[in-house]
């Protein structure tokens, strides 16, 4: 959408009929906050049909829910993960995912037996929220060249 000469990116998620032929969009929703937002991955929880989306945001006002793993932006551009009901009518859970640098979630997968969400992407943050039990619990690079 363009407003007063500025470009605003607002993420969208839509469910279309399987045939994609002459049938309307079954369900859709805008998704975003005060900054540019992008959905980069989507998956369906096979246990209940919930829709899980992930991506990146420049928003500090992204829709969120109580009890999220990271309820506030870490700064700059952050990754995010959101769980909607199958009709995209209810936001069930949402969380930021990032540190003080930049993050982007580019892929996700759902564990069929538990509904656990696995995400993959990148970070430029030294303070990305990691866990001590990870194979590499902290960043090892001191700098990343802009051009290889």
PDB file of C-alpha atoms in Angstrom, residues 123-128 136-142:
ATOM      1  CA  UNK A 123      20.722 -13.368  13.075  1.00  0.00           C
ATOM      2  CA  UNK A 124      23.290 -10.612  13.293  1.00  0.00           C
ATOM      3  CA  UNK A 125      22.790 -10.404  17.072  1.00  0.00           C
ATOM      4  CA  UNK A 126      25.379 -11.489  19.612  1.00  0.00           C
ATOM      5  CA  UNK A 127      22.542 -11.567  22.175  1.00  0.00           C
ATOM      6  CA  UNK A 128      20.066 -13.770  20.279  1.00  0.00           C
ATOM      7  CA  UNK A 136      26.642 -23.729  19.771  1.00  0.00           C
ATOM      8  CA  UNK A 137      25.088 -21.622  22.558  1.00  0.00           C
ATOM      9  CA  UNK A 138      26.764 -18.370  21.504  1.00  0.00           C
ATOM     10  CA  UNK A 139      27.848 -16.653  18.286  1.00  0.00           C
ATOM     11  CA  UNK A 140      31.373 -17.518  17.182  1.00  0.00           C
ATOM     12  CA  UNK A 141      31.963 -14.981  14.410  1.00  0.00           C
ATOM     13  CA  UNK A 142      33.362 -11.589  15.299  1.00  0.00           C
TER      14      UNK A 142
END
